[in-house]
Structures are given as structure tokens and as C-alpha cells.
Amino acid sequence: ITITGQGNNDAPGTAGQFGVQIWSQAVVESTGTAKVTITGTAGSEGPGIDVEDSAIVRSTGSGDLLLVGMGSTLDDDGHENYGILIQSTVTTTGSGNLTLRGIGGGKAGGDSDSGIRIGGYLTATATVSSTSSGNITLQGKAGVGSTNTFGIDVRPPDGGGSGGITSSGTGTVTLAADSIKLRTGATFNAGSNIVTLRPATTSDIATDDNKAIFRAEPGRKQIVTVTPANVQVGDIFTIKIDGQTA
């Protein structure tokens, strides 16, 4: 199953020029061995891929899920040009692996141009999950926005609800990015499975440097529930909590 979209190149700043938008309770699903590949490139504004409004992207068998999104680089204000924006559910309930690969857009002086954002603007559940043996891999490159922009940004939805990453079966979780932010109220639960946090490499998404920063919400001591049994931290990786390097 292959879905490929290119957003319109209307006047810069024109809203809604998504590469691929899956919404309004739509379902994209593999129930057997078929791989699902969704590739979206934003046009003059917006995210490469947007999953929202109770939509579901799901594999229930051995088929892998691969989402590749590139945010707009043409937006006049350089605002909210995510590579991938998850405002609903992306899940594997079988042995298929789940991979999100997002490249943020934007421009210098813009903001909120993360490679992957989980948790959107709606009152809903926004989750990336595995409930069986499928592994979860997120590979994110931050856009050029100067503020509120990360390789991977995990948060609860702005309007309320829950958001995060969960592996409740045996699947591992890997986050590869130049910067990773887990915000207050977000969920990161991998049970007893291995979680790997590492800088992105050229085999993931090329980054401008080789330093990853795991950032906690500033000014708070209890940030987010992270419950893996084994956390593997890659080379040259800085963990910052309340401005202090761990």
C-alpha cells in the first residue's frame, strides 16, 4: 500500500497545503503482510503528513508501517511546518515495525517546525504505539525555525487528552534526532523493553551536527513519565533537566 502526496504551491502562507492528510475517522490499514508506505511533501505551508480527527494508520499483521514527511520550506512566516504531525493514532498490533521519518521545514526566525510532533491542537488521543512485537523507530530532523523546534517533540494535545509513545508488547523503541523534547503530561512508556535515544546519523536523516539534546520542560522537576527497563543512550548525547546536564 503506497500513498504519496505533494501539497499545492499556492501563494506562500496559504493554509492547508499538506503533503498527505489522513483525517475524519479515515483508516489506512494493513491486515496481513502488506507494507504501508506514506510519503508526504508539504507545499507552500504546513506539515508533510498530518494524521488527525480520530483517523488511524494501523498494521495488524506482519506488514511494516513507514511514514516519511517533509514540512514546507516556502511558508512566509515559517510557522508549524512539521515533517510529520500526529494528532490521532498510528499503531502496530502485530509483528510489523513502525517507522516515522520527519524533516521539519520553516525558515530562519520561524517557530514550531519540528521533524516529528506527536500531540496536536485537538482534544483527542495522539499516540504512536506497539502492542505486540513490532518495533517503533522515530527519526527526526528539526526544521530551521529558531524557537520551539526539535527533531522529535512529544506532548499531550493542546486542547486536552493524552499523547505519547507506548510499547506494551515486546517491541523496542528508538528515537534518533538532533534534539528530543518530552513535554509535561506526555506519556513515554516502553514497559520492560529497550529504549534507545541517540543522535541521528546519515543513515537516518542527515543533521547539521552530531549532538543530540534530550530536553525536559524548563522550570519543572517532574516532567514526564518515562518507564523503560533499559535505556541505551547513544554517543555524544546530552540529557538536560531543568537546565542541568545529567
Short mmCIF file of N, CA, C and O in Angstrom, two decimals, residues 38-156:
data_model
loop_
_atom_site.label_atom_id
_atom_site.label_comp_id
_atom_site.label_asym_id
_atom_site.label_seq_id
_atom_site.Cartn_x
_atom_site.Cartn_y
_atom_site.Cartn_z
N ILE A 38 3.69 5.76 3.42
CA ILE A 38 3.04 7.05 3.20
C ILE A 38 4.12 8.12 3.13
O ILE A 38 4.90 8.28 4.07
N THR A 39 4.17 8.82 2.02
CA THR A 39 5.18 9.86 1.82
C THR A 39 4.48 11.17 1.48
O THR A 39 3.70 11.24 0.53
N GLY A 40 4.75 12.20 2.26
CA GLY A 40 4.12 13.49 2.03
C GLY A 40 5.11 14.64 2.05
O GLY A 40 5.94 14.73 2.96
N THR A 41 5.00 15.51 1.05
CA THR A 41 5.83 16.71 0.97
C THR A 41 4.90 17.91 0.95
O THR A 41 4.06 18.04 0.04
N ALA A 42 5.02 18.77 1.94
CA ALA A 42 4.14 19.93 2.02
C ALA A 42 4.41 20.91 0.88
O ALA A 42 5.52 20.96 0.33
N GLY A 43 3.40 21.69 0.54
CA GLY A 43 3.55 22.71 -0.48
C GLY A 43 3.98 24.03 0.15
O GLY A 43 5.02 24.12 0.80
N SER A 44 3.15 25.04 0.00
CA SER A 44 3.55 26.38 0.43
C SER A 44 3.35 26.63 1.92
O SER A 44 3.74 27.68 2.44
N GLU A 45 2.75 25.66 2.63
CA GLU A 45 2.57 25.85 4.08
C GLU A 45 2.14 24.53 4.70
O GLU A 45 1.37 23.78 4.09
N GLY A 46 2.64 24.23 5.90
CA GLY A 46 2.12 23.11 6.66
C GLY A 46 3.02 21.89 6.73
O GLY A 46 4.15 21.87 6.26
N PRO A 47 2.49 20.82 7.36
CA PRO A 47 3.25 19.59 7.54
C PRO A 47 3.24 18.70 6.31
O PRO A 47 2.34 18.78 5.47
N GLY A 48 4.25 17.84 6.25
CA GLY A 48 4.30 16.87 5.16
C GLY A 48 3.20 15.83 5.30
O GLY A 48 2.52 15.48 4.33
N ILE A 49 3.01 15.30 6.53
CA ILE A 49 1.95 14.35 6.82
C ILE A 49 1.22 14.79 8.07
O ILE A 49 1.85 15.15 9.08
N ASP A 50 -0.11 14.77 8.02
CA ASP A 50 -0.95 15.11 9.17
C ASP A 50 -1.96 13.99 9.37
O ASP A 50 -2.72 13.67 8.45
N VAL A 51 -1.95 13.36 10.56
CA VAL A 51 -2.93 12.34 10.91
C VAL A 51 -3.76 12.90 12.06
O VAL A 51 -3.22 13.17 13.14
N GLU A 52 -5.06 13.10 11.85
CA GLU A 52 -5.87 13.78 12.86
C GLU A 52 -7.33 13.36 12.82
O GLU A 52 -7.74 12.54 12.00
N ASP A 53 -8.12 13.92 13.76
CA ASP A 53 -9.58 13.79 13.78
C ASP A 53 -10.01 12.31 13.82
O ASP A 53 -10.82 11.86 13.01
N SER A 54 -9.45 11.56 14.78
CA SER A 54 -9.79 10.14 15.00
C SER A 54 -9.40 9.23 13.85
O SER A 54 -9.90 8.09 13.76
N ALA A 55 -8.55 9.67 12.96
CA ALA A 55 -8.04 8.80 11.90
C ALA A 55 -7.06 7.78 12.49
O ALA A 55 -6.47 8.01 13.55
N ILE A 56 -6.88 6.66 11.79
CA ILE A 56 -5.99 5.60 12.26
C ILE A 56 -5.12 5.11 11.12
O ILE A 56 -5.62 4.84 10.02
N VAL A 57 -3.83 5.01 11.37
CA VAL A 57 -2.91 4.30 10.48
C VAL A 57 -2.44 3.09 11.27
O VAL A 57 -1.87 3.22 12.35
N ARG A 58 -2.67 1.88 10.72
CA ARG A 58 -2.52 0.69 11.55
C ARG A 58 -2.04 -0.51 10.74
O ARG A 58 -2.42 -0.71 9.59
N SER A 59 -1.21 -1.34 11.40
CA SER A 59 -0.86 -2.66 10.89
C SER A 59 -1.25 -3.68 11.95
O SER A 59 -0.87 -3.56 13.11
N THR A 60 -2.03 -4.71 11.54
CA THR A 60 -2.44 -5.74 12.48
C THR A 60 -1.74 -7.07 12.20
O THR A 60 -1.96 -8.04 12.92
N GLY A 61 -0.90 -7.12 11.17
CA GLY A 61 -0.20 -8.34 10.81
C GLY A 61 1.30 -8.13 10.85
O GLY A 61 1.83 -7.50 11.76
N SER A 62 1.97 -8.64 9.81
CA SER A 62 3.43 -8.52 9.75
C SER A 62 3.89 -7.39 8.84
O SER A 62 5.10 -7.17 8.68
N GLY A 63 2.96 -6.69 8.24
CA GLY A 63 3.33 -5.58 7.36
C GLY A 63 3.87 -4.39 8.12
O GLY A 63 3.30 -3.97 9.14
N ASP A 64 4.97 -3.81 7.65
CA ASP A 64 5.57 -2.64 8.29
C ASP A 64 4.80 -1.37 7.92
O ASP A 64 4.16 -1.28 6.86
N LEU A 65 4.90 -0.38 8.81
CA LEU A 65 4.38 0.96 8.55
C LEU A 65 5.56 1.91 8.41
O LEU A 65 6.43 1.95 9.27
N LEU A 66 5.58 2.70 7.33
CA LEU A 66 6.63 3.69 7.13
C LEU A 66 5.97 5.00 6.70
O LEU A 66 5.29 5.06 5.68
N LEU A 67 6.16 6.04 7.52
CA LEU A 67 5.67 7.37 7.20
C LEU A 67 6.86 8.30 7.03
O LEU A 67 7.71 8.40 7.94
N VAL A 68 6.94 8.96 5.89
CA VAL A 68 8.03 9.88 5.59
C VAL A 68 7.42 11.23 5.23
O VAL A 68 6.70 11.35 4.25
N GLY A 69 7.71 12.26 6.04
CA GLY A 69 7.11 13.57 5.80
C GLY A 69 8.12 14.69 5.79
O GLY A 69 9.08 14.68 6.58
N MET A 70 7.91 15.66 4.90
CA MET A 70 8.78 16.82 4.77
C MET A 70 7.95 18.08 4.85
O MET A 70 7.05 18.31 4.02
N GLY A 71 8.20 18.91 5.87
CA GLY A 71 7.45 20.13 6.06
C GLY A 71 7.80 21.19 5.04
O GLY A 71 8.85 21.15 4.39
N SER A 72 6.91 22.18 4.93
CA SER A 72 7.10 23.23 3.93
C SER A 72 8.31 24.11 4.25
O SER A 72 8.56 24.48 5.39
N THR A 73 9.04 24.44 3.20
CA THR A 73 10.14 25.41 3.31
C THR A 73 9.78 26.71 2.60
O THR A 73 10.63 27.59 2.44
N LEU A 74 8.51 26.83 2.19
CA LEU A 74 8.08 28.00 1.42
C LEU A 74 7.19 28.94 2.22
O LEU A 74 6.82 30.02 1.73
N ASP A 75 6.82 28.53 3.44
CA ASP A 75 5.90 29.30 4.25
C ASP A 75 6.50 30.66 4.63
O ASP A 75 7.61 30.74 5.15
N ASP A 76 5.75 31.73 4.41
CA ASP A 76 6.25 33.09 4.67
C ASP A 76 6.64 33.30 6.13
O ASP A 76 7.66 33.92 6.42
N ASP A 77 5.78 32.80 7.08
CA ASP A 77 6.09 33.06 8.49
C ASP A 77 6.88 31.93 9.14
O ASP A 77 7.27 32.03 10.30
N GLY A 78 7.14 30.84 8.39
CA GLY A 78 7.97 29.76 8.92
C GLY A 78 7.42 29.13 10.17
O GLY A 78 8.16 28.75 11.07
N HIS A 79 6.09 28.93 10.24
CA HIS A 79 5.42 28.52 11.47
C HIS A 79 4.66 27.21 11.25
O HIS A 79 3.86 27.09 10.33
N GLU A 80 4.93 26.21 12.11
CA GLU A 80 4.19 24.94 12.14
C GLU A 80 4.32 24.15 10.85
O GLU A 80 3.34 23.61 10.32
N ASN A 81 5.53 24.05 10.36
CA ASN A 81 5.81 23.27 9.16
C ASN A 81 6.51 21.96 9.57
O ASN A 81 7.69 21.74 9.29
N TYR A 82 5.76 21.12 10.26
CA TYR A 82 6.29 19.86 10.76
C TYR A 82 6.53 18.88 9.60
O TYR A 82 5.80 18.89 8.61
N GLY A 83 7.50 18.00 9.78
CA GLY A 83 7.64 16.92 8.83
C GLY A 83 6.44 15.98 8.94
O GLY A 83 5.77 15.67 7.96
N ILE A 84 6.18 15.52 10.18
CA ILE A 84 5.03 14.67 10.48
C ILE A 84 4.34 15.21 11.72
O ILE A 84 4.99 15.46 12.74
N LEU A 85 3.02 15.37 11.65
CA LEU A 85 2.21 15.82 12.78
C LEU A 85 1.19 14.73 13.10
O LEU A 85 0.32 14.43 12.28
N ILE A 86 1.33 14.11 14.28
CA ILE A 86 0.41 13.06 14.70
C ILE A 86 -0.56 13.64 15.72
O ILE A 86 -0.19 13.99 16.83
N GLN A 87 -1.84 13.73 15.31
CA GLN A 87 -2.89 14.23 16.20
C GLN A 87 -3.94 13.15 16.45
O GLN A 87 -5.03 13.43 16.95
N SER A 88 -3.62 11.92 16.09
CA SER A 88 -4.53 10.80 16.27
C SER A 88 -3.70 9.55 16.54
O SER A 88 -2.80 9.60 17.37
N THR A 89 -3.95 8.43 15.86
CA THR A 89 -3.35 7.16 16.23
C THR A 89 -2.57 6.53 15.07
O THR A 89 -3.10 6.38 13.97
N VAL A 90 -1.32 6.18 15.35
CA VAL A 90 -0.52 5.35 14.45
C VAL A 90 -0.06 4.17 15.29
O VAL A 90 0.60 4.35 16.31
N THR A 91 -0.39 2.94 14.87
CA THR A 91 -0.14 1.80 15.74
C THR A 91 0.16 0.53 14.96
O THR A 91 -0.33 0.33 13.84
N THR A 92 0.96 -0.33 15.57
CA THR A 92 1.16 -1.69 15.08
C THR A 92 0.71 -2.64 16.18
O THR A 92 1.14 -2.52 17.33
N THR A 93 -0.18 -3.56 15.82
CA THR A 93 -0.69 -4.51 16.80
C THR A 93 -0.21 -5.93 16.50
O THR A 93 -0.66 -6.88 17.14
N GLY A 94 0.65 -6.08 15.51
CA GLY A 94 1.21 -7.37 15.15
C GLY A 94 2.72 -7.33 15.21
O GLY A 94 3.31 -6.66 16.07
N SER A 95 3.37 -8.00 14.24
CA SER A 95 4.83 -8.04 14.22
C SER A 95 5.43 -6.99 13.29
O SER A 95 6.66 -6.87 13.21
N GLY A 96 4.60 -6.25 12.59
CA GLY A 96 5.11 -5.21 11.70
C GLY A 96 5.76 -4.08 12.47
O GLY A 96 5.27 -3.65 13.53
N ASN A 97 6.87 -3.57 11.95
CA ASN A 97 7.57 -2.45 12.57
C ASN A 97 6.95 -1.13 12.14
O ASN A 97 6.39 -1.01 11.05
N LEU A 98 7.10 -0.12 12.99
CA LEU A 98 6.52 1.20 12.75
C LEU A 98 7.66 2.22 12.72
O LEU A 98 8.40 2.34 13.69
N THR A 99 7.78 2.93 11.61
CA THR A 99 8.85 3.93 11.47
C THR A 99 8.27 5.26 11.01
O THR A 99 7.52 5.31 10.04
N LEU A 100 8.61 6.32 11.74
CA LEU A 100 8.28 7.69 11.33
C LEU A 100 9.58 8.40 11.01
O LEU A 100 10.52 8.40 11.81
N ARG A 101 9.63 9.04 9.85
CA ARG A 101 10.83 9.76 9.42
C ARG A 101 10.39 11.15 8.99
O ARG A 101 9.77 11.33 7.94
N GLY A 102 10.68 12.16 9.82
CA GLY A 102 10.18 13.50 9.55
C GLY A 102 11.28 14.54 9.45
O GLY A 102 12.21 14.55 10.27
N ILE A 103 11.15 15.42 8.47
CA ILE A 103 12.08 16.53 8.27
C ILE A 103 11.29 17.83 8.35
O ILE A 103 10.40 18.07 7.53
N GLY A 104 11.58 18.64 9.36
CA GLY A 104 10.87 19.90 9.52
C GLY A 104 11.26 20.92 8.46
O GLY A 104 12.35 20.87 7.90
N GLY A 105 10.35 21.85 8.21
CA GLY A 105 10.61 22.91 7.23
C GLY A 105 10.82 24.24 7.92
O GLY A 105 11.62 24.36 8.84
N GLY A 106 10.09 25.26 7.47
CA GLY A 106 10.18 26.58 8.08
C GLY A 106 11.29 27.42 7.50
O GLY A 106 11.84 27.12 6.44
N LYS A 107 11.59 28.50 8.21
CA LYS A 107 12.65 29.40 7.78
C LYS A 107 13.25 30.07 9.01
O LYS A 107 12.67 30.03 10.10
N ALA A 108 14.37 30.71 8.84
CA ALA A 108 15.03 31.39 9.95
C ALA A 108 14.08 32.41 10.57
O ALA A 108 13.43 33.17 9.86
N GLY A 109 13.99 32.38 11.91
CA GLY A 109 13.10 33.29 12.61
C GLY A 109 11.71 32.72 12.84
O GLY A 109 10.92 33.30 13.57
N GLY A 110 11.42 31.56 12.23
CA GLY A 110 10.12 30.92 12.43
C GLY A 110 10.11 30.12 13.71
O GLY A 110 11.04 30.14 14.51
N ASP A 111 9.02 29.36 13.93
CA ASP A 111 8.95 28.52 15.12
C ASP A 111 8.06 27.32 14.85
O ASP A 111 7.30 27.28 13.89
N SER A 112 8.17 26.33 15.74
CA SER A 112 7.35 25.11 15.68
C SER A 112 7.49 24.41 14.33
O SER A 112 6.50 24.16 13.63
N ASP A 113 8.71 24.08 13.99
CA ASP A 113 9.00 23.40 12.72
C ASP A 113 9.72 22.08 12.98
O ASP A 113 10.72 21.75 12.33
N SER A 114 9.22 21.33 13.95
CA SER A 114 9.88 20.08 14.34
C SER A 114 9.78 19.03 13.25
O SER A 114 8.86 19.05 12.42
N GLY A 115 10.73 18.08 13.27
CA GLY A 115 10.68 16.99 12.32
C GLY A 115 9.47 16.11 12.55
O GLY A 115 8.73 15.78 11.62
N ILE A 116 9.23 15.71 13.82
CA ILE A 116 8.07 14.91 14.20
C ILE A 116 7.44 15.54 15.44
O ILE A 116 8.13 15.81 16.42
N ARG A 117 6.15 15.79 15.37
CA ARG A 117 5.41 16.24 16.55
C ARG A 117 4.29 15.24 16.81
O ARG A 117 3.47 14.96 15.94
N ILE A 118 4.28 14.68 18.04
CA ILE A 118 3.21 13.81 18.48
C ILE A 118 2.40 14.58 19.52
O ILE A 118 2.94 14.99 20.55
N GLY A 119 1.11 14.78 19.27
CA GLY A 119 0.27 15.61 20.12
C GLY A 119 0.00 16.91 19.40
O GLY A 119 0.92 17.70 19.16
N GLY A 120 -1.23 17.12 19.02
CA GLY A 120 -1.54 18.27 18.18
C GLY A 120 -2.37 19.33 18.86
O GLY A 120 -2.23 19.58 20.06
N TYR A 121 -3.28 19.92 18.11
CA TYR A 121 -4.05 21.07 18.57
C TYR A 121 -5.47 20.69 18.98
O TYR A 121 -6.23 21.52 19.42
N LEU A 122 -5.82 19.42 18.83
CA LEU A 122 -7.19 18.98 19.05
C LEU A 122 -7.31 18.28 20.40
O LEU A 122 -6.34 17.82 20.97
N THR A 123 -8.56 18.22 20.92
CA THR A 123 -8.83 17.48 22.15
C THR A 123 -9.03 16.03 21.76
O THR A 123 -10.11 15.61 21.34
N ALA A 124 -8.00 15.24 21.86
CA ALA A 124 -8.05 13.86 21.38
C ALA A 124 -6.84 13.11 21.89
O ALA A 124 -5.95 13.67 22.52
N THR A 125 -6.82 11.83 21.58
CA THR A 125 -5.66 11.00 21.87
C THR A 125 -4.71 11.02 20.68
O THR A 125 -5.13 10.80 19.55
N ALA A 126 -3.45 11.31 20.95
CA ALA A 126 -2.44 11.34 19.89
C ALA A 126 -1.33 10.39 20.30
O ALA A 126 -0.54 10.70 21.19
N THR A 127 -1.29 9.20 19.68
CA THR A 127 -0.35 8.19 20.13
C THR A 127 0.36 7.50 18.98
O THR A 127 -0.19 7.31 17.90
N VAL A 128 1.59 7.10 19.25
CA VAL A 128 2.34 6.18 18.41
C VAL A 128 2.60 4.96 19.29
O VAL A 128 3.19 5.09 20.36
N SER A 129 2.14 3.78 18.87
CA SER A 129 2.17 2.65 19.78
C SER A 129 2.43 1.32 19.09
O SER A 129 2.18 1.14 17.90
N SER A 130 2.94 0.38 19.90
CA SER A 130 3.08 -1.01 19.52
C SER A 130 2.51 -1.85 20.65
O SER A 130 2.87 -1.65 21.82
N THR A 131 1.61 -2.78 20.32
CA THR A 131 1.01 -3.62 21.36
C THR A 131 1.47 -5.07 21.27
O THR A 131 1.02 -5.90 22.06
N SER A 132 2.35 -5.39 20.33
CA SER A 132 2.85 -6.75 20.19
C SER A 132 4.36 -6.72 20.01
O SER A 132 5.06 -6.11 20.82
N SER A 133 4.89 -7.34 18.95
CA SER A 133 6.34 -7.45 18.80
C SER A 133 6.94 -6.43 17.84
O SER A 133 8.16 -6.41 17.63
N GLY A 134 6.13 -5.59 17.25
CA GLY A 134 6.64 -4.60 16.32
C GLY A 134 7.47 -3.53 17.01
O GLY A 134 7.11 -3.05 18.10
N ASN A 135 8.58 -3.15 16.41
CA ASN A 135 9.45 -2.12 16.96
C ASN A 135 9.01 -0.73 16.48
O ASN A 135 8.48 -0.58 15.38
N ILE A 136 9.27 0.27 17.30
CA ILE A 136 8.97 1.66 16.97
C ILE A 136 10.28 2.41 16.75
O ILE A 136 11.17 2.37 17.61
N THR A 137 10.39 3.11 15.63
CA THR A 137 11.56 3.94 15.35
C THR A 137 11.10 5.31 14.88
O THR A 137 10.32 5.41 13.94
N LEU A 138 11.57 6.36 15.55
CA LEU A 138 11.32 7.73 15.12
C LEU A 138 12.64 8.36 14.74
O LEU A 138 13.59 8.36 15.54
N GLN A 139 12.71 8.92 13.54
CA GLN A 139 13.91 9.58 13.04
C GLN A 139 13.50 11.00 12.64
O GLN A 139 12.74 11.18 11.69
N GLY A 140 13.97 11.99 13.38
CA GLY A 140 13.52 13.35 13.13
C GLY A 140 14.64 14.34 12.94
O GLY A 140 15.65 14.30 13.65
N LYS A 141 14.46 15.23 11.98
CA LYS A 141 15.38 16.35 11.77
C LYS A 141 14.63 17.64 11.97
O LYS A 141 13.61 17.90 11.31
N ALA A 142 15.10 18.47 12.88
CA ALA A 142 14.45 19.75 13.15
C ALA A 142 14.53 20.65 11.93
O ALA A 142 15.50 20.62 11.17
N GLY A 143 13.47 21.45 11.74
CA GLY A 143 13.49 22.46 10.69
C GLY A 143 14.35 23.63 11.10
O GLY A 143 15.08 23.60 12.09
N VAL A 144 14.24 24.71 10.34
CA VAL A 144 15.11 25.86 10.59
C VAL A 144 14.48 26.90 11.50
O VAL A 144 15.08 27.93 11.77
N GLY A 145 13.28 26.65 11.98
CA GLY A 145 12.67 27.57 12.93
C GLY A 145 13.57 27.76 14.14
O GLY A 145 14.16 26.80 14.64
N SER A 146 13.66 28.98 14.64
CA SER A 146 14.63 29.28 15.69
C SER A 146 14.10 29.00 17.09
O SER A 146 14.87 28.93 18.04
N THR A 147 12.78 28.82 17.27
CA THR A 147 12.22 28.55 18.58
C THR A 147 11.23 27.39 18.52
O THR A 147 10.59 27.16 17.49
N ASN A 148 11.12 26.68 19.64
CA ASN A 148 10.13 25.62 19.78
C ASN A 148 10.22 24.58 18.65
O ASN A 148 9.20 24.07 18.18
N THR A 149 11.43 24.30 18.21
CA THR A 149 11.65 23.41 17.07
C THR A 149 12.65 22.32 17.48
O THR A 149 13.74 22.62 17.95
N PHE A 150 12.25 21.06 17.28
CA PHE A 150 13.06 19.91 17.72
C PHE A 150 13.03 18.83 16.65
O PHE A 150 12.16 18.82 15.78
N GLY A 151 13.95 17.91 16.76
CA GLY A 151 13.89 16.77 15.87
C GLY A 151 12.64 15.96 16.15
O GLY A 151 11.90 15.57 15.23
N ILE A 152 12.38 15.70 17.44
CA ILE A 152 11.19 14.98 17.88
C ILE A 152 10.59 15.73 19.06
O ILE A 152 11.28 16.04 20.02
N ASP A 153 9.30 16.01 19.00
CA ASP A 153 8.58 16.75 20.04
C ASP A 153 7.36 15.92 20.45
O ASP A 153 6.46 15.69 19.64
N VAL A 154 7.34 15.45 21.71
CA VAL A 154 6.25 14.62 22.20
C VAL A 154 5.51 15.39 23.28
O VAL A 154 6.11 15.81 24.27
N ARG A 155 4.20 15.54 23.11
CA ARG A 155 3.42 16.37 24.03
C ARG A 155 1.98 15.87 24.09
O ARG A 155 1.52 15.18 23.18
N PRO A 156 1.24 16.23 25.16
CA PRO A 156 -0.19 15.98 25.13
C PRO A 156 -0.84 16.99 24.19
O PRO A 156 -0.29 18.07 23.95
#
